[in-house]
Amino acid sequence: VDGNYCLTCGSDKTLKLWNPHKGTALRTYQGHGYEVLDAAGSFDNSQLCSCGADKTVALWDVATGQVIRKYRGHAGKVNCVQFNEEATIIVSGSIDSTVRCWDCRSRRPDPVQVLDEAKDGVSSVKVSDHEILSGSVDGRVRRYDLRAGQLFSDYIGSPITSVCFSKDGQCVLAASLDSTLRLLDKETGELLGEYTGHRSTAYRLDCVLSEQDTHVGSASEDGRVYFWDLVEGSLALSLAVGRGVVQSLSFHPTLPCLLAATEGQLQLWREDTFQPEGDTA
């Protein structure tokens, strides 16, 4: 959450915690039966959540490396997990077309809420202080306003691989399998921008916004990462990451610094002037 550490997960059934600025692996977390598809950290870095092809969602203690709790309830592999802001709830999205909310503090095995409006697998979820954003293979971006008890749905048409909120909370970015990113006004659903040039036709690839909402970024199946100017829509930068598909992207919360994952390898990209906080080197 503070950008000092990062989490990776993979087909070796493990999670790994790293100091990306030094390139050191700090801990390995074992407990999933199949490949791990997503992971997230809590606001205070004390807990992790993860999900995978074993249909489970796991809550971990960072310090001990132990699984605190496992949540079973999804009928298929679980693609994505997020904590809410207080890390009291884990929100997960699955190929079974549901989003489920799990209470981290109770021993109840059942989810506290099941959102089953999607007509196909849920590929991506994000959580704000009072909203759940989900993207589905059915081509819709859904936003659940938990305070108002309302559902807003925007039809993109092409299967959605990734969704995210802008930092200012006004917009939603959605990536889909027609090799297009779309920026939508959160309240009205109006299309504010389209970004193309990357390749996304078969894989679940991440999209991101830069730390100041100035640029829109996407992973790509051609081994590159693309960044566009948010307002202009013009291509600002393309990074050659590798030869294979770049699947995962994560932008530093406050600084111009990017993590990109491809073919079992994680890369850290940053501006020459970059200084990690608290780093005197």
GROMACS .gro file of N, CA, C and O in nm, residues 148 160 198 228:
model
   16
  148ALA      N    1  -2.564   0.367  -0.101
  148ALA     CA    2  -2.698   0.392  -0.157
  148ALA      C    3  -2.770   0.262  -0.190
  148ALA      O    4  -2.890   0.263  -0.219
  160ILE      N    5  -1.421  -0.794  -2.053
  160ILE     CA    6  -1.336  -0.701  -1.978
  160ILE      C    7  -1.230  -0.779  -1.900
  160ILE      O    8  -1.261  -0.882  -1.839
  198HIS      N    9  -0.188  -0.117  -2.809
  198HIS     CA   10  -0.139  -0.240  -2.747
  198HIS      C   11  -0.217  -0.358  -2.804
  198HIS      O   12  -0.312  -0.340  -2.881
  228TRP      N   13  -0.050   0.612  -2.230
  228TRP     CA   14  -0.110   0.719  -2.311
  228TRP      C   15  -0.134   0.841  -2.223
  228TRP      O   16  -0.158   0.828  -2.102
   0.00000   0.00000   0.00000
